[in-house]
PDB file of C-alpha atoms in Angstrom:
ATOM      1  CA  UNK A  18     -14.340 -10.136   6.032  1.00 69.00           C
ATOM      2  CA  UNK A  19     -13.424  -7.344   3.686  1.00 78.00           C
ATOM      3  CA  UNK A  20     -11.315  -8.400   0.739  1.00 89.00           C
ATOM      4  CA  UNK A  21     -10.010  -7.171  -2.595  1.00 94.00           C
ATOM      5  CA  UNK A  22      -9.616  -9.368  -5.669  1.00 95.00           C
ATOM      6  CA  UNK A  23      -7.477  -8.574  -8.656  1.00 95.00           C
ATOM      7  CA  UNK A  24      -8.328 -10.941 -11.448  1.00 87.00           C
ATOM      8  CA  UNK A  25      -5.177 -10.758 -13.521  1.00 85.00           C
ATOM      9  CA  UNK A  26      -1.926 -11.673 -11.840  1.00 90.00           C
ATOM     10  CA  UNK A  27       0.292 -11.326 -14.887  1.00 95.00           C
ATOM     11  CA  UNK A  28      -0.492  -9.366 -18.035  1.00 96.00           C
ATOM     12  CA  UNK A  29       1.710  -9.045 -21.105  1.00 97.00           C
ATOM     13  CA  UNK A  30       0.863  -6.470 -23.764  1.00 97.00           C
ATOM     14  CA  UNK A  31       2.469  -4.854 -26.749  1.00 97.00           C
ATOM     15  CA  UNK A  32       2.884  -1.104 -26.897  1.00 96.00           C
ATOM     16  CA  UNK A  33      -0.256   0.756 -28.012  1.00 96.00           C
ATOM     17  CA  UNK A  34      -2.529  -2.054 -26.809  1.00 97.00           C
ATOM     18  CA  UNK A  35      -5.403  -1.172 -24.517  1.00 97.00           C
ATOM     19  CA  UNK A  36      -5.288  -2.151 -20.872  1.00 97.00           C
ATOM     20  CA  UNK A  37      -7.965  -3.104 -18.393  1.00 97.00           C
ATOM     21  CA  UNK A  38      -7.125  -4.522 -14.986  1.00 97.00           C
ATOM     22  CA  UNK A  39      -9.964  -5.859 -12.882  1.00 96.00           C
ATOM     23  CA  UNK A  40     -10.544  -5.109  -9.208  1.00 97.00           C
ATOM     24  CA  UNK A  41     -13.466  -6.263  -7.094  1.00 96.00           C
ATOM     25  CA  UNK A  42     -14.019  -5.712  -3.402  1.00 94.00           C
ATOM     26  CA  UNK A  43     -16.321  -7.158  -0.808  1.00 91.00           C
ATOM     27  CA  UNK A  44     -18.020  -4.556   1.380  1.00 83.00           C
ATOM     28  CA  UNK A  45     -21.560  -3.261   1.244  1.00 76.00           C
ATOM     29  CA  UNK A  46     -21.071   0.218   2.628  1.00 79.00           C
ATOM     30  CA  UNK A  47     -19.159   3.354   1.750  1.00 82.00           C
ATOM     31  CA  UNK A  48     -15.718   2.749   0.299  1.00 86.00           C
ATOM     32  CA  UNK A  49     -12.702   4.734  -0.773  1.00 90.00           C
ATOM     33  CA  UNK A  50     -10.878   3.117  -3.683  1.00 93.00           C
ATOM     34  CA  UNK A  51      -7.309   3.385  -4.873  1.00 94.00           C
ATOM     35  CA  UNK A  52      -4.933   2.150  -7.501  1.00 96.00           C
ATOM     36  CA  UNK A  53      -1.252   2.218  -6.670  1.00 95.00           C
ATOM     37  CA  UNK A  54       1.640   1.502  -9.009  1.00 95.00           C
ATOM     38  CA  UNK A  55       5.126   0.256  -8.271  1.00 92.00           C
ATOM     39  CA  UNK A  56       7.638   0.745 -11.083  1.00 92.00           C
ATOM     40  CA  UNK A  57      10.722  -1.491 -11.071  1.00 89.00           C
ATOM     41  CA  UNK A  58      13.074  -0.428  -8.310  1.00 84.00           C
ATOM     42  CA  UNK A  59      10.754   2.296  -7.061  1.00 87.00           C
ATOM     43  CA  UNK A  60       8.310   2.579  -4.194  1.00 87.00           C
ATOM     44  CA  UNK A  61       4.528   2.498  -4.300  1.00 91.00           C
ATOM     45  CA  UNK A  62       2.913   5.569  -5.835  1.00 91.00           C
ATOM     46  CA  UNK A  63      -0.719   6.626  -5.907  1.00 91.00           C
ATOM     47  CA  UNK A  64      -2.090   6.324  -9.447  1.00 94.00           C
ATOM     48  CA  UNK A  65      -5.635   7.469  -8.787  1.00 94.00           C
ATOM     49  CA  UNK A  66      -8.345   7.451  -6.154  1.00 92.00           C
ATOM     50  CA  UNK A  67     -12.113   7.538  -5.786  1.00 93.00           C
ATOM     51  CA  UNK A  68     -13.857   8.987  -2.756  1.00 89.00           C
ATOM     52  CA  UNK A  69     -17.202  10.202  -4.112  1.00 88.00           C
ATOM     53  CA  UNK A  70     -18.795  11.971  -7.068  1.00 91.00           C
ATOM     54  CA  UNK A  71     -18.106  11.117 -10.690  1.00 94.00           C
ATOM     55  CA  UNK A  72     -17.482   7.358 -10.815  1.00 95.00           C
ATOM     56  CA  UNK A  73     -15.049   7.797 -13.700  1.00 96.00           C
ATOM     57  CA  UNK A  74     -11.773   8.895 -12.183  1.00 96.00           C
ATOM     58  CA  UNK A  75      -8.752  10.122 -14.102  1.00 95.00           C
ATOM     59  CA  UNK A  76      -5.277   9.642 -12.706  1.00 93.00           C
ATOM     60  CA  UNK A  77      -1.720  10.272 -13.711  1.00 92.00           C
ATOM     61  CA  UNK A  78      -0.069   9.111 -16.946  1.00 94.00           C
ATOM     62  CA  UNK A  79      -3.325   8.657 -18.848  1.00 95.00           C
ATOM     63  CA  UNK A  80      -4.839   6.071 -16.511  1.00 97.00           C
ATOM     64  CA  UNK A  81      -8.477   6.077 -15.513  1.00 97.00           C
ATOM     65  CA  UNK A  82     -10.739   3.876 -13.420  1.00 98.00           C
ATOM     66  CA  UNK A  83     -14.477   3.410 -13.199  1.00 96.00           C
ATOM     67  CA  UNK A  84     -16.313   2.718  -9.967  1.00 95.00           C
ATOM     68  CA  UNK A  85     -19.360   0.533 -10.555  1.00 95.00           C
ATOM     69  CA  UNK A  86     -21.109   0.231  -7.219  1.00 92.00           C
ATOM     70  CA  UNK A  87     -23.564  -2.447  -8.341  1.00 92.00           C
ATOM     71  CA  UNK A  88     -20.669  -4.671  -9.381  1.00 94.00           C
ATOM     72  CA  UNK A  89     -18.381  -3.779  -6.445  1.00 94.00           C
ATOM     73  CA  UNK A  90     -15.724  -3.053  -9.041  1.00 96.00           C
ATOM     74  CA  UNK A  91     -13.056  -0.442  -9.687  1.00 97.00           C
ATOM     75  CA  UNK A  92     -11.325  -1.447 -12.904  1.00 97.00           C
ATOM     76  CA  UNK A  93      -8.244   0.354 -14.152  1.00 97.00           C
ATOM     77  CA  UNK A  94      -7.955   1.290 -17.827  1.00 97.00           C
ATOM     78  CA  UNK A  95      -5.560   2.893 -20.252  1.00 98.00           C
ATOM     79  CA  UNK A  96      -6.357   3.199 -23.970  1.00 97.00           C
ATOM     80  CA  UNK A  97      -2.780   2.801 -25.193  1.00 97.00           C
ATOM     81  CA  UNK A  98       0.025   1.454 -23.007  1.00 97.00           C
ATOM     82  CA  UNK A  99       3.689   2.334 -23.265  1.00 97.00           C
ATOM     83  CA  UNK A 100       6.794   0.362 -22.408  1.00 96.00           C
ATOM     84  CA  UNK A 101       7.239   2.669 -19.412  1.00 96.00           C
ATOM     85  CA  UNK A 102       3.951   1.368 -17.945  1.00 97.00           C
ATOM     86  CA  UNK A 103       5.701  -1.897 -17.078  1.00 97.00           C
ATOM     87  CA  UNK A 104       5.095  -2.171 -13.340  1.00 96.00           C
ATOM     88  CA  UNK A 105       3.144  -3.857 -10.551  1.00 95.00           C
ATOM     89  CA  UNK A 106      -0.369  -2.474 -10.064  1.00 97.00           C
ATOM     90  CA  UNK A 107      -2.269  -2.750  -6.785  1.00 96.00           C
ATOM     91  CA  UNK A 108      -5.912  -2.064  -6.043  1.00 96.00           C
ATOM     92  CA  UNK A 109      -6.682  -1.007  -2.460  1.00 94.00           C
ATOM     93  CA  UNK A 110      -9.871  -0.286  -0.575  1.00 91.00           C
ATOM     94  CA  UNK A 111     -10.689   1.575   2.594  1.00 86.00           C
ATOM     95  CA  UNK A 112     -14.062   0.516   3.934  1.00 76.00           C
ATOM     96  CA  UNK A 113     -16.277   2.221   6.480  1.00 65.00           C
ATOM     97  CA  UNK A 114     -14.573   3.893   9.402  1.00 60.00           C
ATOM     98  CA  UNK A 115     -11.691   1.481   9.384  1.00 61.00           C
ATOM     99  CA  UNK A 116      -8.457   3.338   8.856  1.00 66.00           C
ATOM    100  CA  UNK A 117      -6.578   0.517   7.199  1.00 77.00           C
ATOM    101  CA  UNK A 118      -6.209  -0.075   3.499  1.00 85.00           C
ATOM    102  CA  UNK A 119      -7.027  -3.563   2.255  1.00 89.00           C
ATOM    103  CA  UNK A 120      -4.960  -4.541  -0.751  1.00 92.00           C
ATOM    104  CA  UNK A 121      -5.268  -6.912  -3.655  1.00 93.00           C
ATOM    105  CA  UNK A 122      -2.434  -9.273  -4.552  1.00 93.00           C
ATOM    106  CA  UNK A 123      -1.305  -7.053  -7.385  1.00 94.00           C
ATOM    107  CA  UNK A 124      -1.042  -7.427 -11.154  1.00 96.00           C
ATOM    108  CA  UNK A 125       2.299  -7.555 -12.866  1.00 96.00           C
ATOM    109  CA  UNK A 126       2.142  -5.746 -16.225  1.00 97.00           C
ATOM    110  CA  UNK A 127       4.861  -6.208 -18.823  1.00 97.00           C
ATOM    111  CA  UNK A 128       4.687  -4.053 -21.948  1.00 97.00           C
ATOM    112  CA  UNK A 129       6.801  -5.185 -24.859  1.00 95.00           C
ATOM    113  CA  UNK A 130       8.225  -2.469 -27.106  1.00 89.00           C
TER     114      UNK A 130
ATOM    115  CA  UNK B  22       9.210  18.551   0.049  1.00 54.00           C
ATOM    116  CA  UNK B  23      11.018  15.593   1.599  1.00 66.00           C
ATOM    117  CA  UNK B  24       9.568  12.160   0.871  1.00 90.00           C
ATOM    118  CA  UNK B  25       9.183   9.201   3.185  1.00 95.00           C
ATOM    119  CA  UNK B  26      12.474   7.576   4.103  1.00 96.00           C
ATOM    120  CA  UNK B  27      13.121   4.226   5.752  1.00 97.00           C
ATOM    121  CA  UNK B  28      16.154   2.612   7.280  1.00 97.00           C
ATOM    122  CA  UNK B  29      17.832   0.278   6.936  1.00 97.00           C
ATOM    123  CA  UNK B  30      17.311  -0.805   3.337  1.00 95.00           C
ATOM    124  CA  UNK B  31      18.090  -4.426   3.992  1.00 96.00           C
ATOM    125  CA  UNK B  32      18.462  -6.450   7.162  1.00 96.00           C
ATOM    126  CA  UNK B  33      19.277 -10.065   7.957  1.00 98.00           C
ATOM    127  CA  UNK B  34      18.343 -11.459  11.351  1.00 98.00           C
ATOM    128  CA  UNK B  35      18.230 -14.838  13.015  1.00 98.00           C
ATOM    129  CA  UNK B  36      15.055 -16.468  14.302  1.00 98.00           C
ATOM    130  CA  UNK B  37      14.325 -15.373  17.867  1.00 98.00           C
ATOM    131  CA  UNK B  38      16.110 -12.037  17.560  1.00 98.00           C
ATOM    132  CA  UNK B  39      14.528  -8.613  17.756  1.00 98.00           C
ATOM    133  CA  UNK B  40      14.552  -5.912  15.074  1.00 98.00           C
ATOM    134  CA  UNK B  41      13.788  -2.198  14.880  1.00 98.00           C
ATOM    135  CA  UNK B  42      12.873  -0.514  11.620  1.00 98.00           C
ATOM    136  CA  UNK B  43      12.713   3.255  11.224  1.00 98.00           C
ATOM    137  CA  UNK B  44      10.625   5.638   9.188  1.00 97.00           C
ATOM    138  CA  UNK B  45      10.693   9.381   8.668  1.00 96.00           C
ATOM    139  CA  UNK B  46       7.419  10.751   7.407  1.00 94.00           C
ATOM    140  CA  UNK B  47       7.001  13.167   4.553  1.00 91.00           C
ATOM    141  CA  UNK B  48       7.284  16.808   5.503  1.00 89.00           C
ATOM    142  CA  UNK B  49       3.957  18.056   6.881  1.00 87.00           C
ATOM    143  CA  UNK B  50       2.503  14.606   7.527  1.00 90.00           C
ATOM    144  CA  UNK B  51       1.489  13.592  11.061  1.00 91.00           C
ATOM    145  CA  UNK B  52       0.262  10.019  10.590  1.00 92.00           C
ATOM    146  CA  UNK B  53       2.319   6.909   9.902  1.00 94.00           C
ATOM    147  CA  UNK B  54       1.093   3.483   8.820  1.00 93.00           C
ATOM    148  CA  UNK B  55       3.135   0.292   8.639  1.00 96.00           C
ATOM    149  CA  UNK B  56       2.584  -2.577   6.212  1.00 96.00           C
ATOM    150  CA  UNK B  57       4.122  -5.994   5.676  1.00 97.00           C
ATOM    151  CA  UNK B  58       4.464  -7.177   2.078  1.00 93.00           C
ATOM    152  CA  UNK B  59       5.435 -10.804   1.599  1.00 92.00           C
ATOM    153  CA  UNK B  60       6.772 -11.906  -1.751  1.00 87.00           C
ATOM    154  CA  UNK B  61       4.033 -12.053  -4.365  1.00 83.00           C
ATOM    155  CA  UNK B  62       1.449 -10.547  -2.014  1.00 86.00           C
ATOM    156  CA  UNK B  63      -0.165  -7.184  -1.521  1.00 89.00           C
ATOM    157  CA  UNK B  64       0.723  -5.118   1.538  1.00 92.00           C
ATOM    158  CA  UNK B  65      -0.896  -6.165   4.814  1.00 93.00           C
ATOM    159  CA  UNK B  66      -1.761  -3.431   7.313  1.00 91.00           C
ATOM    160  CA  UNK B  67       0.117  -3.766  10.607  1.00 95.00           C
ATOM    161  CA  UNK B  68      -0.886  -0.572  12.463  1.00 93.00           C
ATOM    162  CA  UNK B  69      -1.160   3.188  12.249  1.00 92.00           C
ATOM    163  CA  UNK B  70       0.184   5.893  14.560  1.00 94.00           C
ATOM    164  CA  UNK B  71      -1.153   9.371  15.169  1.00 91.00           C
ATOM    165  CA  UNK B  72      -0.260  11.711  18.037  1.00 91.00           C
ATOM    166  CA  UNK B  73       2.221   9.125  19.253  1.00 93.00           C
ATOM    167  CA  UNK B  74      -0.512   6.555  19.853  1.00 93.00           C
ATOM    168  CA  UNK B  75      -1.538   3.435  17.985  1.00 92.00           C
ATOM    169  CA  UNK B  76      -4.712   4.121  16.031  1.00 87.00           C
ATOM    170  CA  UNK B  77      -5.896   0.949  14.338  1.00 86.00           C
ATOM    171  CA  UNK B  78      -4.212  -2.431  14.064  1.00 90.00           C
ATOM    172  CA  UNK B  79      -4.338  -5.308  11.630  1.00 89.00           C
ATOM    173  CA  UNK B  80      -4.119  -9.032  12.374  1.00 91.00           C
ATOM    174  CA  UNK B  81      -0.605  -9.050  13.755  1.00 96.00           C
ATOM    175  CA  UNK B  82       0.475 -10.453  17.144  1.00 97.00           C
ATOM    176  CA  UNK B  83       1.624  -8.247  20.034  1.00 97.00           C
ATOM    177  CA  UNK B  84       5.271  -8.977  19.264  1.00 98.00           C
ATOM    178  CA  UNK B  85       4.804  -6.387  16.507  1.00 98.00           C
ATOM    179  CA  UNK B  86       4.879  -3.019  18.242  1.00 97.00           C
ATOM    180  CA  UNK B  87       5.575   0.545  17.292  1.00 97.00           C
ATOM    181  CA  UNK B  88       6.350   4.041  18.388  1.00 97.00           C
ATOM    182  CA  UNK B  89       5.772   7.477  16.999  1.00 97.00           C
ATOM    183  CA  UNK B  90       7.904  10.404  18.076  1.00 95.00           C
ATOM    184  CA  UNK B  91       7.037  14.108  18.454  1.00 94.00           C
ATOM    185  CA  UNK B  92       8.611  14.816  15.059  1.00 92.00           C
ATOM    186  CA  UNK B  93       6.167  12.229  13.583  1.00 94.00           C
ATOM    187  CA  UNK B  94       8.881   9.730  12.731  1.00 95.00           C
ATOM    188  CA  UNK B  95       8.139   6.162  13.692  1.00 97.00           C
ATOM    189  CA  UNK B  96       9.659   2.810  14.597  1.00 98.00           C
ATOM    190  CA  UNK B  97       8.414  -0.703  14.037  1.00 98.00           C
ATOM    191  CA  UNK B  98       9.712  -3.281  16.493  1.00 98.00           C
ATOM    192  CA  UNK B  99       9.388  -7.005  16.039  1.00 98.00           C
ATOM    193  CA  UNK B 100      10.344  -9.354  18.869  1.00 97.00           C
ATOM    194  CA  UNK B 101      11.024 -13.077  18.737  1.00 98.00           C
ATOM    195  CA  UNK B 102      11.476 -13.087  14.978  1.00 98.00           C
ATOM    196  CA  UNK B 103      10.049 -15.999  13.027  1.00 98.00           C
ATOM    197  CA  UNK B 104      10.961 -17.199   9.546  1.00 97.00           C
ATOM    198  CA  UNK B 105       7.573 -15.998   8.258  1.00 96.00           C
ATOM    199  CA  UNK B 106       8.444 -12.453   9.269  1.00 98.00           C
ATOM    200  CA  UNK B 107      10.714 -12.281   6.231  1.00 97.00           C
ATOM    201  CA  UNK B 108       9.119  -9.614   4.050  1.00 97.00           C
ATOM    202  CA  UNK B 109       9.306  -6.060   2.790  1.00 95.00           C
ATOM    203  CA  UNK B 110       8.161  -3.656   5.497  1.00 97.00           C
ATOM    204  CA  UNK B 111       6.599  -0.484   4.167  1.00 96.00           C
ATOM    205  CA  UNK B 112       5.999   2.760   5.938  1.00 96.00           C
ATOM    206  CA  UNK B 113       3.432   5.243   4.646  1.00 93.00           C
ATOM    207  CA  UNK B 114       2.798   8.750   5.876  1.00 92.00           C
ATOM    208  CA  UNK B 115      -0.298  10.884   5.541  1.00 88.00           C
ATOM    209  CA  UNK B 116      -2.201  13.753   7.063  1.00 85.00           C
ATOM    210  CA  UNK B 117      -4.737  12.864   9.723  1.00 79.00           C
ATOM    211  CA  UNK B 118      -8.148  13.313   8.148  1.00 72.00           C
ATOM    212  CA  UNK B 119      -6.720  12.427   4.762  1.00 66.00           C
ATOM    213  CA  UNK B 120      -5.229   9.195   6.042  1.00 58.00           C
ATOM    214  CA  UNK B 121      -6.329   7.305   3.008  1.00 70.00           C
ATOM    215  CA  UNK B 122      -3.959   9.289   0.788  1.00 79.00           C
ATOM    216  CA  UNK B 123      -0.802   7.606   1.865  1.00 87.00           C
ATOM    217  CA  UNK B 124       2.709   8.188   0.587  1.00 89.00           C
ATOM    218  CA  UNK B 125       5.060   5.254   0.765  1.00 93.00           C
ATOM    219  CA  UNK B 126       8.717   4.875   1.526  1.00 94.00           C
ATOM    220  CA  UNK B 127      11.000   2.462  -0.328  1.00 93.00           C
ATOM    221  CA  UNK B 128      10.662  -0.209   2.337  1.00 95.00           C
ATOM    222  CA  UNK B 129      13.020  -2.316   4.435  1.00 97.00           C
ATOM    223  CA  UNK B 130      13.706  -5.847   3.231  1.00 96.00           C
ATOM    224  CA  UNK B 131      13.929  -8.114   6.283  1.00 98.00           C
ATOM    225  CA  UNK B 132      15.264 -11.638   5.955  1.00 97.00           C
ATOM    226  CA  UNK B 133      14.981 -13.996   8.914  1.00 98.00           C
ATOM    227  CA  UNK B 134      17.165 -17.092   8.813  1.00 97.00           C
TER     228      UNK B 134
END
């Protein structure tokens, strides 16, 4: 069965630290990959997406993610986090012709000022 | 541009009762997807509606049903509520053909006692 794994459930960083959140999926075919963010008290928002082409994808607010097909990974990165990046981050995958998104459990990021 | 709206915000029901949750899609979107998000979990796909018909369903029993109306708004109905149905129910709208780019509403928090 298709699945998505997020390796870090809770991450605590200080401002200006670098961030990398891991995401791995299980599916051998064509995938569409997403990172969503949920800020406190707000609804889910699309951070970035990968459909095809350049495996290094840039999203909003300085975030980027790299699709490594051989590793079935789509890790999220930011060189220098801010307090305002405190949020829940979800990796999601759409695989094959299936119209549903399969989600990871999420990673809670707390950035200390 | 009007975003996705959901009603009600919170709801408390008793086991065995029935509930209807409502969603208005973002302006210009014709596809609606419903998700269940239990505490500490990622969203789980329930089903998707396009052209007033169900188009894809996750692993949810038939007591979870839905409707889509000509104006693209949608309802999620759950019969014979169980304690495990307590969760945040998310609605996401999108354009058919770009269904993977989904825009989420704030959700309805359902508590079953």
